[in-house]
Amino acid sequence: MSVKEEDIEKSDLTDEVVNLCKRRGFIFPSGEIYGGFRSTYDYGPLGVLMLQNVKTLWWKSMVQMRDDVVGIDCAILSAPKIWEASGHLRTFSDPLVDCKKCHERFRADQIGKACPNCGSEELTSPRDFNLMFKTYAGPVESDSTVAYLRPETAQGMFVNFLNVLNTSRKKLPFGIAQIGKSFRNEITPGNFVFRTREFEQMEMEYFVEPQTAGEYFNYWVEQRYNWYLDLGIGKEMLRIRAHEKKELSHYSDQTSDIEFKFPWGFGELEGIANRTDYDLKAHSNASGTDLRYFDPINNEKYFPYVIEPAAGATRTMMAFLIAAYCVDDVAGEKRTLLKLHPKLAPYKVAILPLSKKEPLTDLAKSVLNSLRPHYMCDYDDSQSIGKRYRRQDEIGTPICVTVDFDSLDDNMVTLRDRDTLSQIRIKIDSILDEVNKKLDF
Ligand code: GAP
């Protein structure tokens, strides 16, 4: 029986997941030996595998499996002209207030009338604080060498619109996808990797004929919602929320967020926006390069509209971890497990020999070598088998393969299923087929 609903949600599920991430090597506070560094995080041996899976699965569904989307990978350091034209220098800001007593700073829209730190009601009036990280390219720090770390990957797709169009020879509707780091000088980062200053985005700009924008907006909301469902997040943990007019970003005509039920309430995983022709027009005007699309059928030039599904890779990984975290009761003992979709799990298979010695090690290594070209595998020969199973459950490994002394005689091993705990004995010769069948990729 899962005790997730009754117990964990009432206690602090975030703390439990943060703790597991640290203990098992998913996510560490960055620069921890120096006391950490301002809500930045490092991804450990398991975290790097899982984050890679999130990104690969997004890429597969958005690029690999489609005829109409191509990829790109743009520079993070970018010219101020891009951000001037896009409107970010002017409008990408949050309202900031200072507490006059303790000098802490807060987002005015996130606090009541008093300082959340010391309770003082003496706050400055709100002023706009631009969220972009500014730096200098080259050894001279001057106005002419200012550069920005991109706050979204999206602008890379707009400024390369013609390059991609001309080289890929795509026709509307078509999309350009990108995965990569973005940076925002958030006033109040927090809730683990939910809001950080450095994070990874997975964004796609889908260029369409203006009159079809509404239809494609609905299409992408549905596609993206189903992606989360297909990877194991339950319907009850997800919702789609349309933005009110006053919430819309400066470039958007319509936005819906796909939200996940985090332990502190629903929070955005992804926004799907109709960016209209805002960005292409803005870059055409600012650069003097005509970014209109030539429609060969009607022999006319126009600015396409853009539908943008924009997701966070790191935030999404956290949602998958929270959705998968549960505690079972196995023969009176509590068992923590991550019921991750196998596609997301860092390791797909763990090979566990019952002894550290030859000839069992030889056999176990041969099993490992037959599986590792196909799947990310773990090999663990330390501690009791019970403890090793618990560890694999806690890191979400869907299949354990136990190599025991009988294996030497009958050339068979035991496959143990993470969720049902069922065990079956199979021939070593057929191990890859059996694992393929069970993982069903
Ligand atoms: N190009 C549109 C855009 O950037 P956004 O809603 O600001 O839209 C898209 O960002 C996604 O990026 C969000 O839904 C969220 O998942 C992720 N994201 C944004 N800011 C973040 C932050 N500070 N930390 C972690 N993820 C963030």
XYZ file of N, CA and C in Angstrom, residues 180-377:
594
model
N 18.580 24.621 -23.496
C 19.821 25.200 -22.997
C 19.611 26.045 -21.762
N 20.736 26.537 -21.253
C 20.682 27.312 -20.013
C 20.186 28.728 -20.251
N 19.416 29.209 -19.290
C 18.996 30.606 -19.266
C 19.274 31.138 -17.863
N 19.353 32.448 -17.769
C 19.764 33.084 -16.502
C 18.836 34.249 -16.179
N 18.356 34.271 -14.956
C 17.536 35.411 -14.516
C 17.940 35.759 -13.093
N 18.156 37.038 -12.866
C 18.565 37.467 -11.535
C 17.327 37.580 -10.635
N 16.716 36.432 -10.377
C 15.468 36.374 -9.600
C 15.676 37.037 -8.240
N 14.707 37.837 -7.825
C 14.816 38.501 -6.526
C 14.652 37.481 -5.403
N 13.683 36.588 -5.597
C 13.475 35.568 -4.558
C 13.476 34.165 -5.167
N 14.701 33.618 -5.399
C 14.734 32.226 -5.845
C 14.288 31.340 -4.692
N 13.947 30.112 -4.977
C 13.600 29.253 -3.844
C 12.798 28.037 -4.241
N 12.358 27.306 -3.209
C 11.707 26.013 -3.417
C 12.602 25.087 -4.236
N 13.838 24.924 -3.730
C 14.795 23.995 -4.343
C 15.059 24.430 -5.779
N 14.946 23.546 -6.777
C 15.276 23.978 -8.140
C 14.061 24.531 -8.885
N 12.960 24.781 -8.160
C 11.775 25.351 -8.812
C 12.108 26.727 -9.391
N 12.709 27.585 -8.587
C 13.105 28.903 -9.090
C 14.551 29.176 -8.735
N 15.419 29.142 -9.752
C 16.846 29.383 -9.542
C 17.285 30.477 -10.504
N 18.483 30.982 -10.300
C 18.955 32.068 -11.176
C 19.556 31.517 -12.460
N 20.013 30.274 -12.387
C 20.564 29.583 -13.554
C 19.728 28.325 -13.723
N 19.128 28.134 -14.896
C 18.251 26.972 -15.080
C 18.252 26.581 -16.547
N 17.648 25.448 -16.839
C 17.619 25.016 -18.241
C 16.209 25.060 -18.792
N 16.114 25.558 -20.012
C 14.812 25.633 -20.675
C 14.748 24.690 -21.871
N 13.521 24.319 -22.232
C 13.279 23.526 -23.448
C 12.174 24.292 -24.181
N 12.567 24.988 -25.246
C 11.603 25.879 -25.894
C 11.514 25.583 -27.390
N 10.333 25.849 -27.930
C 10.150 25.675 -29.374
C 9.313 26.830 -29.897
N 9.787 27.422 -30.981
C 9.014 28.498 -31.626
C 8.407 27.906 -32.888
N 7.083 27.892 -32.935
C 6.378 27.267 -34.061
C 5.764 28.373 -34.913
N 6.286 28.527 -36.128
C 5.886 29.641 -37.003
C 4.702 29.210 -37.870
N 3.660 30.027 -37.840
C 2.418 29.641 -38.547
C 1.838 30.833 -39.312
N 0.913 30.520 -40.237
C 0.160 31.607 -40.877
C -0.682 32.279 -39.797
N -0.740 33.630 -39.799
C -1.419 34.328 -38.700
C -2.839 33.838 -38.423
N -3.598 33.542 -39.470
C -5.003 33.157 -39.236
C -5.145 31.756 -38.628
N -4.034 30.979 -38.570
C -4.120 29.628 -37.991
C -3.570 29.587 -36.555
N -3.182 30.743 -36.025
C -2.506 30.763 -34.717
C -3.378 30.162 -33.605
N -4.666 30.476 -33.598
C -5.569 29.979 -32.551
C -5.633 28.462 -32.532
N -5.740 27.914 -33.717
C -5.835 26.457 -33.875
C -4.546 25.771 -33.388
N -3.386 26.345 -33.760
C -2.117 25.741 -33.330
C -1.840 25.973 -31.851
N -2.342 27.054 -31.310
C -2.206 27.287 -29.872
C -2.876 26.113 -29.121
N -4.127 25.802 -29.498
C -4.842 24.706 -28.826
C -4.134 23.372 -29.038
N -3.635 23.176 -30.256
C -2.935 21.933 -30.585
C -1.726 21.739 -29.662
N -0.923 22.808 -29.478
C 0.301 22.646 -28.675
C 0.003 22.518 -27.185
N -1.057 23.169 -26.713
C -1.423 22.983 -25.301
C -1.736 21.498 -25.066
N -2.475 20.912 -25.993
C -2.860 19.509 -25.823
C -1.656 18.576 -25.935
N -0.826 18.819 -26.955
C 0.378 17.990 -27.141
C 1.254 17.997 -25.901
N 1.489 19.168 -25.366
C 2.405 19.299 -24.245
C 1.823 18.717 -22.957
N 0.512 18.900 -22.774
C -0.150 18.329 -21.596
C 0.003 16.800 -21.632
N -0.207 16.229 -22.820
C -0.123 14.772 -22.943
C 1.292 14.251 -22.704
N 2.302 15.062 -22.989
C 3.694 14.635 -22.762
C 3.906 14.323 -21.283
N 3.407 15.182 -20.419
C 3.565 14.961 -18.967
C 2.771 13.729 -18.529
N 1.561 13.581 -19.082
C 0.750 12.403 -18.720
C 1.455 11.124 -19.160
N 1.960 11.123 -20.382
C 2.617 9.921 -20.915
C 3.842 9.535 -20.098
N 4.444 10.507 -19.434
C 5.639 10.194 -18.629
C 5.281 9.985 -17.159
N 4.006 9.739 -16.906
C 3.625 9.213 -15.605
C 3.080 10.185 -14.581
N 2.931 11.481 -14.935
C 2.326 12.387 -13.944
C 0.804 12.233 -14.037
N 0.170 11.971 -12.901
C -1.278 11.734 -12.894
C -2.057 13.006 -13.222
N -3.249 12.797 -13.824
C -4.109 13.942 -14.194
C -4.408 14.842 -13.008
N -4.556 14.210 -11.817
C -4.915 14.990 -10.627
C -3.791 15.922 -10.183
N -2.587 15.675 -10.707
C -1.440 16.516 -10.337
C -1.193 17.635 -11.356
N -1.986 17.666 -12.421
C -1.754 18.647 -13.487
C -2.990 19.496 -13.715
N -2.782 20.722 -14.147
C -3.917 21.504 -14.634
C -3.432 22.513 -15.686
N -4.375 22.943 -16.500
C -4.047 23.959 -17.508
C -4.726 25.247 -17.073
N -3.945 26.316 -16.982
C -4.516 27.585 -16.504
C -4.265 28.699 -17.519
N -5.364 29.281 -17.980
C -5.236 30.378 -18.953
C -4.865 31.658 -18.216
N -3.934 32.429 -18.764
C -3.554 33.705 -18.148
C -4.647 34.740 -18.321
N -4.834 35.547 -17.296
C -5.693 36.718 -17.464
C -4.914 37.756 -18.261
N -5.643 38.680 -18.875
C -4.994 39.702 -19.737
C -3.849 40.412 -19.013
N -4.060 40.757 -17.730
C -3.056 41.567 -17.025
C -1.771 40.782 -16.684
N -1.868 39.456 -16.751
C -0.698 38.616 -16.455
C 0.211 38.407 -17.660
N -0.315 38.696 -18.860
C 0.411 38.315 -20.080
C 1.762 39.019 -20.188
N 2.774 38.286 -20.690
C 4.087 38.904 -20.932
C 3.940 39.955 -22.020
N 4.952 40.821 -22.129
C 4.837 41.949 -23.066
C 4.641 41.505 -24.515
N 5.064 40.269 -24.840
C 4.994 39.810 -26.237
C 3.764 38.948 -26.523
N 2.990 38.630 -25.481
C 1.989 37.568 -25.672
C 0.558 38.071 -25.832
N -0.168 37.394 -26.725
C -1.571 37.700 -26.961
C -2.460 36.737 -26.183
N -1.927 35.558 -25.928
C -2.658 34.511 -25.210
C -1.633 33.522 -24.635
N -1.803 33.164 -23.367
C -0.889 32.186 -22.755
C -1.685 31.240 -21.869
N -1.358 29.957 -21.933
C -1.874 28.999 -20.949
C -0.692 28.293 -20.313
N -0.742 28.143 -19.015
C 0.322 27.417 -18.320
C -0.116 25.985 -18.043
N 0.820 25.061 -18.160
C 0.592 23.713 -17.641
C 1.190 23.725 -16.240
N 0.345 23.486 -15.252
C 0.804 23.602 -13.861
C 0.802 22.230 -13.173
N 1.732 22.094 -12.258
C 1.886 20.854 -11.485
C 1.577 21.150 -10.020
N 0.970 20.156 -9.369
C 0.621 20.357 -7.964
C 1.857 20.101 -7.092
N 2.634 21.152 -6.869
C 3.792 21.055 -5.966
C 3.270 21.007 -4.532
N 4.103 20.579 -3.584
C 3.615 20.477 -2.202
C 3.092 21.807 -1.655
N 3.560 22.933 -2.193
C 3.101 24.241 -1.704
C 1.953 24.804 -2.554
N 1.492 24.030 -3.549
C 0.380 24.493 -4.390
C 0.734 24.354 -5.864
N -0.232 24.687 -6.742
C 0.027 24.557 -8.176
C 1.070 25.574 -8.639
N 2.014 25.124 -9.456
C 3.048 26.021 -9.993
C 3.323 25.668 -11.445
N 3.777 26.664 -12.204
C 3.973 26.499 -13.653
C 5.122 25.552 -13.995
N 4.848 24.631 -14.930
C 5.915 23.810 -15.511
C 6.296 24.331 -16.879
N 5.264 24.855 -17.545
C 5.462 25.241 -18.940
C 4.413 26.259 -19.331
N 4.797 27.233 -20.145
C 3.814 28.183 -20.664
C 3.706 28.001 -22.167
N 2.480 27.990 -22.672
C 2.293 27.965 -24.131
C 1.730 29.335 -24.495
N 2.470 30.061 -25.352
C 2.078 31.446 -25.639
C 1.888 31.664 -27.133
N 0.947 32.539 -27.446
C 0.839 33.041 -28.809
C 1.611 34.360 -28.845
N 2.830 34.314 -29.366
C 3.697 35.512 -29.363
C 3.413 36.400 -30.563
N 2.395 36.066 -31.325
C 2.012 36.798 -32.546
C 3.246 37.018 -33.437
N 3.291 38.165 -34.122
C 4.462 38.454 -34.963
C 5.376 39.450 -34.247
N 5.178 39.545 -32.912
C 5.886 40.547 -32.107
C 7.403 40.500 -32.324
N 7.983 39.306 -32.169
C 9.453 39.220 -32.150
C 10.070 39.401 -33.543
N 9.485 38.738 -34.547
C 10.065 38.863 -35.891
C 9.967 40.307 -36.377
N 8.842 40.951 -36.090
C 8.673 42.351 -36.476
C 9.695 43.227 -35.754
N 9.827 42.991 -34.446
C 10.738 43.815 -33.645
C 12.177 43.683 -34.150
N 12.593 42.450 -34.465
C 13.969 42.261 -34.949
C 14.144 42.784 -36.374
N 13.096 42.732 -37.176
C 13.176 43.314 -38.528
C 13.388 44.814 -38.424
N 12.565 45.448 -37.574
C 12.663 46.903 -37.426
C 14.016 47.311 -36.882
N 14.493 46.581 -35.865
C 15.724 47.002 -35.201
C 16.967 46.709 -36.040
N 16.953 45.591 -36.777
C 18.180 45.187 -37.487
C 18.194 45.666 -38.931
N 17.015 45.979 -39.449
C 16.939 46.367 -40.860
C 16.952 45.162 -41.788
N 16.925 43.954 -41.238
C 16.844 42.742 -42.066
C 15.373 42.313 -42.157
N 14.926 42.095 -43.358
C 13.520 41.730 -43.555
C 13.304 40.266 -43.145
N 12.604 40.062 -42.055
C 12.389 38.692 -41.558
C 11.017 38.149 -41.966
N 10.425 38.738 -43.002
C 9.135 38.210 -43.442
C 9.326 36.884 -44.177
N 8.265 36.107 -44.179
C 8.269 34.810 -44.864
C 7.665 34.995 -46.247
N 8.289 34.367 -47.249
C 7.707 34.438 -48.586
C 6.870 33.193 -48.825
N 5.591 33.431 -49.043
C 4.670 32.313 -49.298
C 4.629 32.073 -50.811
N 5.216 30.953 -51.285
C 5.336 30.745 -52.735
C 3.991 30.441 -53.392
N 3.022 29.975 -52.612
C 1.728 29.613 -53.219
C 0.926 30.873 -53.547
N 0.842 31.774 -52.547
C 0.058 32.999 -52.784
C 0.915 34.173 -53.249
N 2.213 33.879 -53.377
C 3.136 34.903 -53.867
C 3.088 36.184 -53.013
N 3.120 35.996 -51.713
C 3.091 37.185 -50.835
C 4.077 37.026 -49.674
N 4.449 38.185 -49.094
C 5.383 38.181 -47.961
C 4.651 38.634 -46.712
N 4.879 37.949 -45.609
C 4.239 38.393 -44.361
C 5.028 37.880 -43.160
N 4.746 38.474 -41.995
C 5.351 37.999 -40.759
C 4.517 36.841 -40.213
N 5.115 35.667 -40.039
C 4.351 34.569 -39.434
C 4.029 34.890 -37.973
N 3.001 34.274 -37.444
C 2.754 34.283 -36.002
C 3.547 33.122 -35.380
N 3.738 33.218 -34.066
C 4.550 32.198 -33.388
C 3.800 31.621 -32.189
N 3.697 30.312 -32.160
C 3.177 29.632 -30.961
C 4.383 29.018 -30.262
N 4.509 29.321 -28.977
C 5.708 28.924 -28.241
C 5.376 28.058 -27.025
N 5.679 26.741 -27.081
C 5.666 25.946 -25.846
C 7.030 26.093 -25.170
N 7.049 26.673 -23.948
C 8.315 26.953 -23.253
C 8.309 26.264 -21.893
N 9.185 25.253 -21.764
C 9.204 24.471 -20.516
C 10.549 24.620 -19.824
N 10.582 24.327 -18.540
C 11.838 24.328 -17.798
C 12.282 22.892 -17.578
N 13.531 22.567 -17.982
C 14.003 21.189 -17.822
C 14.250 20.865 -16.348
N 14.894 21.812 -15.646
C 15.251 21.538 -14.252
C 13.993 21.532 -13.372
N 13.086 22.463 -13.634
C 11.836 22.495 -12.856
C 10.980 21.257 -13.121
N 10.977 20.832 -14.384
C 10.201 19.644 -14.755
C 10.778 18.390 -14.099
N 12.108 18.335 -14.034
C 12.731 17.184 -13.370
C 12.282 17.118 -11.910
N 12.209 18.277 -11.270
C 11.768 18.300 -9.867
C 10.325 17.798 -9.756
N 9.475 18.191 -10.707
C 8.087 17.729 -10.672
C 8.012 16.210 -10.850
N 8.825 15.676 -11.755
C 8.831 14.212 -11.947
C 9.284 13.507 -10.666
N 10.252 14.087 -9.973
C 10.738 13.470 -8.731
C 9.648 13.483 -7.664
N 8.962 14.621 -7.544
C 7.911 14.722 -6.518
C 6.754 13.778 -6.836
N 6.399 13.722 -8.133
C 5.278 12.844 -8.517
C 5.623 11.377 -8.274
N 6.912 11.045 -8.381
C 7.312 9.633 -8.282
C 7.599 9.182 -6.854
N 7.790 10.148 -5.958
C 8.229 9.791 -4.594
C 7.092 9.127 -3.823
N 7.329 7.946 -3.294
C 6.323 7.353 -2.407
C 6.959 6.399 -1.404
N 6.165 6.081 -0.417
C 6.629 5.166 0.621
C 5.644 4.003 0.683
N 6.190 2.799 0.534
C 5.395 1.572 0.556
C 5.475 0.921 1.919
N 4.623 -0.045 2.091
C 4.717 -0.875 3.284
C 4.974 -2.293 2.786
N 6.184 -2.815 3.015
C 6.494 -4.160 2.548
C 6.729 -5.050 3.759
N 5.813 -5.982 3.967
C 5.886 -6.904 5.116
C 6.186 -6.152 6.406
N 5.443 -5.085 6.628
C 5.558 -4.341 7.875
C 6.701 -3.338 7.902
N 7.488 -3.317 6.826
C 8.612 -2.364 6.800
C 8.372 -1.272 5.773
N 8.765 -0.053 6.123
C 8.592 1.054 5.174
C 9.660 0.999 4.107
N 9.225 1.235 2.873
C 10.185 1.247 1.765
C 9.971 2.536 0.975
N 11.037 3.316 0.811
C 10.940 4.533 -0.002
C 11.255 4.168 -1.438
N 10.415 4.619 -2.343
C 10.769 4.369 -3.740
C 10.396 5.527 -4.640
N 11.122 5.613 -5.747
C 10.781 6.569 -6.797
C 10.114 5.757 -7.897
N 8.802 5.979 -8.053
C 8.093 5.246 -9.113
C 8.205 6.026 -10.417
N 9.435 6.260 -10.828
C 9.667 7.008 -12.064
C 9.267 6.184 -13.279
N 8.758 6.861 -14.300
C 8.587 6.169 -15.570
C 9.972 5.631 -15.967
N 10.048 4.370 -16.442
C 11.368 3.806 -16.770
C 12.185 4.690 -17.707
N 11.511 5.427 -18.592
C 12.263 6.285 -19.513
C 12.996 7.405 -18.772
N 12.490 7.772 -17.600
C 13.100 8.865 -16.840
C 14.141 8.374 -15.836
N 14.047 7.098 -15.480
C 14.908 6.572 -14.411
C 16.384 6.686 -14.801
N 17.255 7.118 -13.856
C 18.686 7.244 -14.180
C 19.273 5.916 -14.668
N 19.061 4.859 -13.887
C 19.487 3.526 -14.321
C 18.250 2.726 -14.686
N 18.337 1.975 -15.773
C 17.193 1.127 -16.157
C 17.325 -0.239 -15.485
N 18.578 -0.688 -15.312
C 18.816 -2.025 -14.756
C 19.978 -1.960 -13.766
N 19.816 -2.690 -12.643
C 20.955 -2.840 -11.720
C 21.330 -4.311 -11.667
N 22.613 -4.591 -11.795
C 23.075 -5.984 -11.734
C 23.685 -6.210 -10.352
N 23.138 -7.177 -9.647
C 23.516 -7.386 -8.249
C 23.985 -8.830 -8.021
N 25.296 -9.078 -8.047
C 25.774 -10.437 -7.747
C 25.714 -10.706 -6.248
N 25.366 -11.927 -5.875
C 25.243 -12.237 -4.443
C 26.589 -12.330 -3.733
N 27.657 -12.410 -4.532
C 28.976 -12.435 -3.895
C 29.941 -11.557 -4.692
N 30.951 -11.067 -3.985
C 31.953 -10.198 -4.620
C 33.050 -11.003 -5.300
N 32.948 -12.344 -5.184
C 34.101 -13.159 -5.597
C 33.861 -13.873 -6.918
N 34.973 -14.323 -7.527
C 34.883 -15.201 -8.705
C 34.292 -16.528 -8.249
N 33.624 -17.297 -9.078
C 33.351 -16.985 -10.487
C 32.054 -16.177 -10.685
N 31.400 -15.781 -9.546
C 30.124 -15.065 -9.700
C 30.325 -13.692 -10.358
N 31.440 -13.035 -9.986
C 31.696 -11.702 -10.548
C 31.821 -11.772 -12.068
N 32.522 -12.788 -12.541
C 32.711 -12.947 -13.985
C 31.376 -13.035 -14.705
N 30.505 -13.867 -14.135
C 29.190 -14.065 -14.757
C 28.382 -12.766 -14.705
N 28.408 -12.114 -13.522
C 27.641 -10.863 -13.368
C 28.146 -9.794 -14.327
N 29.479 -9.735 -14.494
C 30.052 -8.724 -15.414
C 29.654 -9.023 -16.859
N 29.523 -10.340 -17.169
C 29.120 -10.654 -18.549
C 27.654 -10.238 -18.781
N 26.834 -10.352 -17.724
C 25.444 -9.871 -17.834
C 25.451 -8.349 -18.037
N 26.268 -7.667 -17.219
C 26.379 -6.206 -17.336
C 26.810 -5.813 -18.761
N 27.809 -6.526 -19.273
C 28.323 -6.147 -20.596
C 27.339 -6.409 -21.722
N 26.409 -7.368 -21.495
C 25.415 -7.605 -22.554
C 24.312 -6.540 -22.521
N 24.131 -5.863 -21.387
C 23.052 -4.869 -21.289
C 23.526 -3.426 -21.476
N 24.779 -3.138 -21.077
C 25.176 -1.713 -21.023
C 25.284 -0.993 -22.378
N 25.468 -1.711 -23.502
C 25.414 -0.946 -24.761
C 23.997 -0.428 -25.053
N 23.007 -1.026 -24.412
C 21.614 -0.666 -24.709
C 20.979 0.217 -23.647
N 21.371 0.003 -22.406
C 20.739 0.729 -21.297
C 21.783 1.202 -20.298
N 21.467 2.308 -19.616
C 22.320 2.776 -18.519
C 22.141 1.792 -17.355
N 23.231 1.134 -16.958
C 23.138 0.093 -15.921
C 23.972 0.474 -14.704
